[in-house]
Amino acid sequence: MSLGALIKEEKRAATTSSSSQVHMPKDIDWQMLDKPRFFFLGAALFSGVSTALYPILVLKTRQQVSPTRISCANISLAIARLEGLKGFYKGFGTSLLGTIPARALYMTALEITKSCVGQATVRLGLSDTTSMAVANGAAGLASAVAAQVVWTPVDVVSQRLMVQGDVSLSSCRYTNGFDAFRKILCTDGPRGFYRGFGLSILTYAPSNAVWWASYSLAQKSIWSRLKRHDGGGSVVVQALSAVTASGCSALITMPVDTIKTRLQVLDAEENGRRRAMTVMQTVRSLMREGGFGACYRGLGPRWVSMSMSATTMITTYEFLKRLAVKKQT
């Protein structure tokens, strides 16, 4: 083969190799972030996201604890007619107050774990795709466990406030979040704020691990089909990847989430006294009300909530990371 033909062959091989690579926007590592800016902007941005999505959480919670099957439309109309707009935001102040430290814990654990596990997988010689999936999955697991320490008490208080508009769903009345906190503490002690904590871990830890691993794989798959080298269309790719990752997660964890919500909100009556329900009592109650299908009450709002939350969360999160990158000196 002549020298000219050899050069052409090498160029063709290089072009083929380059075109087969997946060109994704460069990820921003934990060490690259300005931490105070990251947390301050994160609190502001995610507070806005929580405000927009909170009414869907109210609908989901009321459906899950309802003893009968009720459509979202009927619940929405009942809330609008009997409670007005504020009915869709019951417990929001408590939720927002707890969301800020919980999000800070979540983001810290997520980024540190992703960075550490990512470096470890590279040293082990794993492929980029495997390394990315493992690092994201481990980060999702660690961040969910860390955040539940704060989120579970916030859920217990805010969810009880959410269902107060329907007397059939709430046996105790609360005037606000502080009143709910005081009454739960007096009735159940500190353990009352961690009702369903184990189920919360069983719900959110695997769900987060699967979600982040699926998100990274979906994102890489979509980028490989776009074949764009300029990073254009990042928001669309992030949104599609988020919706893809949310679908299976909602279906898989829905029964555990319904049991957890009922444990946190409903009480059992025994000899005229209120006490916390057990997991088995909650499961038997669901089976009596509608069989296994009762575990999927609220699936529609949860699916929509998870998809919208995941899409807004991931696009906001990636935008936040780019805003919080340390300035090069």
C-alpha positions as a printed Julia matrix, in Angstrom:
329×3 Matrix{Float64}:
   0.0    0.0    0.0
   1.36   3.45  -0.93
   2.06   6.12   1.71
  -0.85   8.28   0.4
  -3.29   5.36   0.63
  -2.06   4.56   4.14
  -2.64   8.16   5.29
  -6.15   8.14   3.8
  -6.92   4.84   5.56
  -5.76   6.23   8.92
  -7.88   9.38   8.45
 -10.93   7.27   7.59
 -10.4    5.09  10.7
 -10.03   8.18  12.9
 -13.2    9.71  11.46
 -15.14   6.47  12.04
 -13.88   6.22  15.61
 -14.78   9.85  16.31
 -18.29   9.5   14.88
 -18.96   6.4   17.01
 -18.2    8.25  20.25
 -21.04   9.73  22.28
 -20.59  13.49  22.63
 -22.21  14.65  25.87
 -21.87  18.0   27.65
 -19.06  17.86  30.23
 -20.33  16.96  33.71
 -19.58  19.4   36.55
 -17.83  17.73  39.48
 -18.28  18.55  43.2
 -14.8   20.11  43.38
 -15.71  22.55  40.6
 -18.63  24.1   42.53
 -18.73  27.3   44.58
 -20.48  25.7   47.6
 -22.12  28.8   49.23
 -23.46  29.93  45.85
 -24.59  26.37  45.07
 -26.64  26.05  48.29
 -28.06  29.6   48.23
 -29.23  29.4   44.62
 -30.41  25.82  45.17
 -32.68  26.86  48.05
 -34.25  29.6   45.91
 -34.69  27.53  42.74
 -36.06  24.4   44.42
 -38.44  26.42  46.59
 -39.99  27.67  43.35
 -40.25  24.11  42.0
 -41.88  22.91  45.25
 -44.44  25.74  45.1
 -45.5   24.78  41.58
 -45.83  21.03  42.27
 -47.29  21.05  45.79
 -51.02  20.83  44.76
 -50.32  17.53  42.97
 -48.82  16.12  46.18
 -51.99  17.11  48.06
 -54.15  15.22  45.52
 -51.89  12.15  45.68
 -51.93  12.07  49.49
 -55.72  12.4   49.73
 -56.21   9.63  47.18
 -53.82   7.31  49.02
 -55.52   7.66  52.42
 -59.1    7.67  51.11
 -61.08   4.54  52.12
 -62.8    4.55  48.71
 -61.64   5.09  45.14
 -62.04   8.76  44.19
 -60.84  10.41  40.99
 -58.44  13.34  40.96
 -61.08  15.48  39.26
 -63.59  14.89  42.06
 -61.01  15.57  44.78
 -59.89  18.76  43.0
 -63.47  20.0   42.66
 -64.23  19.2   46.32
 -61.13  21.06  47.52
 -61.87  24.06  45.28
 -65.51  24.2   46.38
 -65.07  23.63  50.12
 -61.6   24.98  50.87
 -60.65  27.26  48.01
 -57.13  27.72  46.66
 -55.54  27.47  50.11
 -56.81  23.87  50.33
 -54.26  22.9   47.68
 -51.47  24.36  49.85
 -52.28  22.94  53.28
 -49.03  22.09  55.06
 -46.97  23.96  52.45
 -45.17  26.19  54.98
 -44.04  23.15  56.97
 -43.02  21.32  53.82
 -41.03  24.28  52.48
 -39.3   24.86  55.82
 -38.11  21.26  55.88
 -37.34  21.0   52.18
 -34.48  23.51  52.32
 -32.22  21.53  54.76
 -33.37  18.22  53.24
 -32.39  19.4   49.74
 -29.04  20.62  51.04
 -28.35  17.18  52.54
 -29.58  15.49  49.36
 -27.42  17.54  46.99
 -24.32  17.23  49.2
 -24.6   13.45  49.52
 -25.43  13.12  45.8
 -22.45  15.07  44.51
 -19.86  13.75  46.99
 -20.9   10.11  46.46
 -21.04  10.52  42.68
 -17.56  12.03  42.65
 -15.98   9.42  44.99
 -17.64   6.37  43.41
 -16.96   7.71  39.91
 -13.24   7.98  40.65
 -13.22   4.49  42.19
 -14.92   2.89  39.17
 -12.44   4.55  36.81
  -9.55   3.1   38.84
 -11.2   -0.33  38.61
 -11.12  -0.02  34.83
 -14.88  -0.09  34.22
 -16.25   1.28  30.95
 -17.6    4.85  30.83
 -21.2    3.66  30.58
 -20.91   1.21  33.49
 -18.95   3.69  35.57
 -21.57   6.4   35.02
 -24.48   4.09  35.9
 -22.79   2.73  39.06
 -21.74   6.19  40.28
 -25.18   7.69  39.68
 -26.96   4.71  41.26
 -24.78   4.81  44.38
 -25.23   8.59  44.62
 -29.01   8.26  44.38
 -29.04   5.63  47.13
 -26.83   7.64  49.51
 -28.65  10.95  48.93
 -32.08   9.39  49.56
 -30.99   7.84  52.87
 -29.38  11.1   54.05
 -32.36  13.27  53.09
 -34.96  10.99  54.74
 -33.58  11.9   58.17
 -35.14  15.35  57.6
 -37.86  14.53  55.08
 -39.69  11.87  57.12
 -40.67  14.21  60.02
 -41.6   16.9   57.48
 -43.77  14.39  55.59
 -45.53  13.26  58.78
 -46.52  16.82  59.73
 -47.27  18.21  56.25
 -49.3   15.16  55.12
 -51.52  15.37  58.2
 -52.2   18.99  57.36
 -52.87  18.06  53.7
 -55.79  15.77  54.55
 -57.48  18.05  57.09
 -60.12  19.3   54.66
 -61.83  15.89  54.7
 -63.13  14.93  58.16
 -63.27  11.26  57.13
 -59.5   11.22  56.62
 -58.28  13.0   59.76
 -59.25  12.15  63.35
 -57.26  15.0   64.87
 -57.5   18.7   64.02
 -54.49  20.98  63.7
 -54.43  24.76  63.38
 -50.96  24.91  61.77
 -47.64  23.12  61.5
 -46.5   24.06  65.01
 -49.78  22.81  66.5
 -49.42  19.52  64.59
 -45.81  19.19  65.81
 -46.89  19.75  69.44
 -49.82  17.3   69.3
 -47.81  14.56  67.58
 -45.04  14.98  70.18
 -47.53  14.79  73.07
 -49.4   11.79  71.64
 -46.63   9.65  70.13
 -43.38  11.16  71.42
 -40.34  11.74  69.15
 -40.92   8.34  67.48
 -44.17   9.72  66.08
 -42.21  11.9   63.65
 -40.5    8.85  62.21
 -43.58   6.79  61.42
 -42.89   4.9   58.23
 -39.17   5.8   58.28
 -38.15   2.26  57.34
 -40.71   2.21  54.52
 -39.52   5.64  53.41
 -36.01   4.23  53.04
 -37.41   1.16  51.23
 -39.37   3.48  48.93
 -36.92   6.27  48.17
 -33.49   4.63  48.4
 -34.03   1.97  45.69
 -36.21   4.4   43.72
 -33.46   7.03  43.73
 -30.77   4.5   42.88
 -32.8    3.18  39.92
 -33.81   6.69  38.86
 -30.28   8.12  38.73
 -28.8    5.03  37.08
 -31.63   4.97  34.51
 -31.29   8.7   33.95
 -27.59   8.47  33.13
 -28.14   5.53  30.75
 -31.13   7.17  29.05
 -29.21  10.41  28.65
 -26.25   8.64  27.04
 -28.57   6.66  24.77
 -30.38   9.79  23.56
 -27.14  11.69  22.98
 -25.76   8.78  20.95
 -28.77   9.04  18.62
 -28.63  12.83  18.28
 -24.99  12.76  17.13
 -24.55  16.43  18.07
 -21.11  17.7   19.0
 -22.1   21.17  20.21
 -24.18  20.18  23.26
 -27.27  21.73  21.73
 -30.62  20.47  22.96
 -29.33  19.71  26.48
 -32.57  20.69  28.21
 -34.69  18.5   25.92
 -32.37  15.51  26.46
 -32.43  16.02  30.24
 -36.23  16.25  30.25
 -36.72  13.12  28.11
 -34.21  11.18  30.24
 -35.96  12.31  33.43
 -39.41  11.22  32.23
 -38.01   7.85  31.1
 -36.39   7.26  34.49
 -39.54   8.31  36.39
 -42.01   5.91  34.78
 -40.67   2.6   36.08
 -39.75   4.12  39.43
 -43.34   5.22  40.08
 -44.8    1.84  39.14
 -42.32  -0.21  41.18
 -42.5    1.81  44.41
 -46.2    2.81  44.42
 -47.51   0.09  46.82
 -44.8    0.81  49.41
 -45.43   4.57  49.09
 -49.18   4.09  49.71
 -48.54   1.98  52.83
 -45.98   4.53  54.07
 -48.38   7.46  53.56
 -51.18   5.69  55.45
 -48.84   4.81  58.31
 -47.8    8.45  58.6
 -51.32   9.92  58.39
 -53.92   7.48  59.75
 -54.44   6.17  63.3
 -56.18   3.09  64.7
 -58.86   3.27  67.4
 -58.51   0.84  70.33
 -60.64   1.07  73.49
 -61.41   4.69  72.65
 -57.75   5.61  72.31
 -55.8    6.59  69.19
 -52.6    4.77  68.4
 -50.3    4.3   65.43
 -51.26   1.61  62.93
 -48.87  -1.25  62.22
 -47.7   -2.22  58.74
 -49.84  -5.39  58.8
 -52.96  -3.46  59.88
 -52.37  -1.0   57.04
 -51.93  -3.79  54.48
 -55.06  -5.63  55.7
 -57.05  -2.38  55.53
 -55.96  -1.82  51.92
 -56.81  -5.4   50.95
 -60.31  -5.02  52.43
 -60.9   -1.74  50.62
 -59.91  -2.8   47.14
 -57.34  -5.58  47.03
 -53.92  -5.01  45.5
 -55.4   -2.3   43.27
 -55.96  -0.13  46.36
 -52.16   0.1   46.72
 -52.14   2.0   43.42
 -54.58   4.73  44.44
 -52.94   8.03  43.6
 -50.78   6.48  40.86
 -51.95   9.09  38.32
 -51.01  12.13  40.42
 -47.81  10.42  41.59
 -46.79   9.58  38.03
 -47.47  13.16  36.9
 -45.82  14.56  40.03
 -42.7   12.41  39.62
 -42.39  13.18  35.91
 -42.9   16.92  36.37
 -40.77  17.0   39.5
 -37.99  14.98  37.9
 -38.01  17.07  34.72
 -38.02  20.4   36.55
 -35.62  19.1   39.2
 -32.98  17.8   36.82
 -33.11  20.78  34.46
 -33.04  23.15  37.45
 -30.26  21.1   39.05
 -28.06  21.09  35.95
 -28.74  24.82  35.47
 -27.86  25.41  39.14
 -24.55  23.55  38.81
 -23.59  25.69  35.83
 -24.47  28.85  37.73
 -22.43  27.73  40.74
 -19.22  26.75  38.91
 -16.16  28.39  40.43
 -14.8   31.24  38.33
 -11.5   30.45  36.69
  -8.67  32.62  38.0
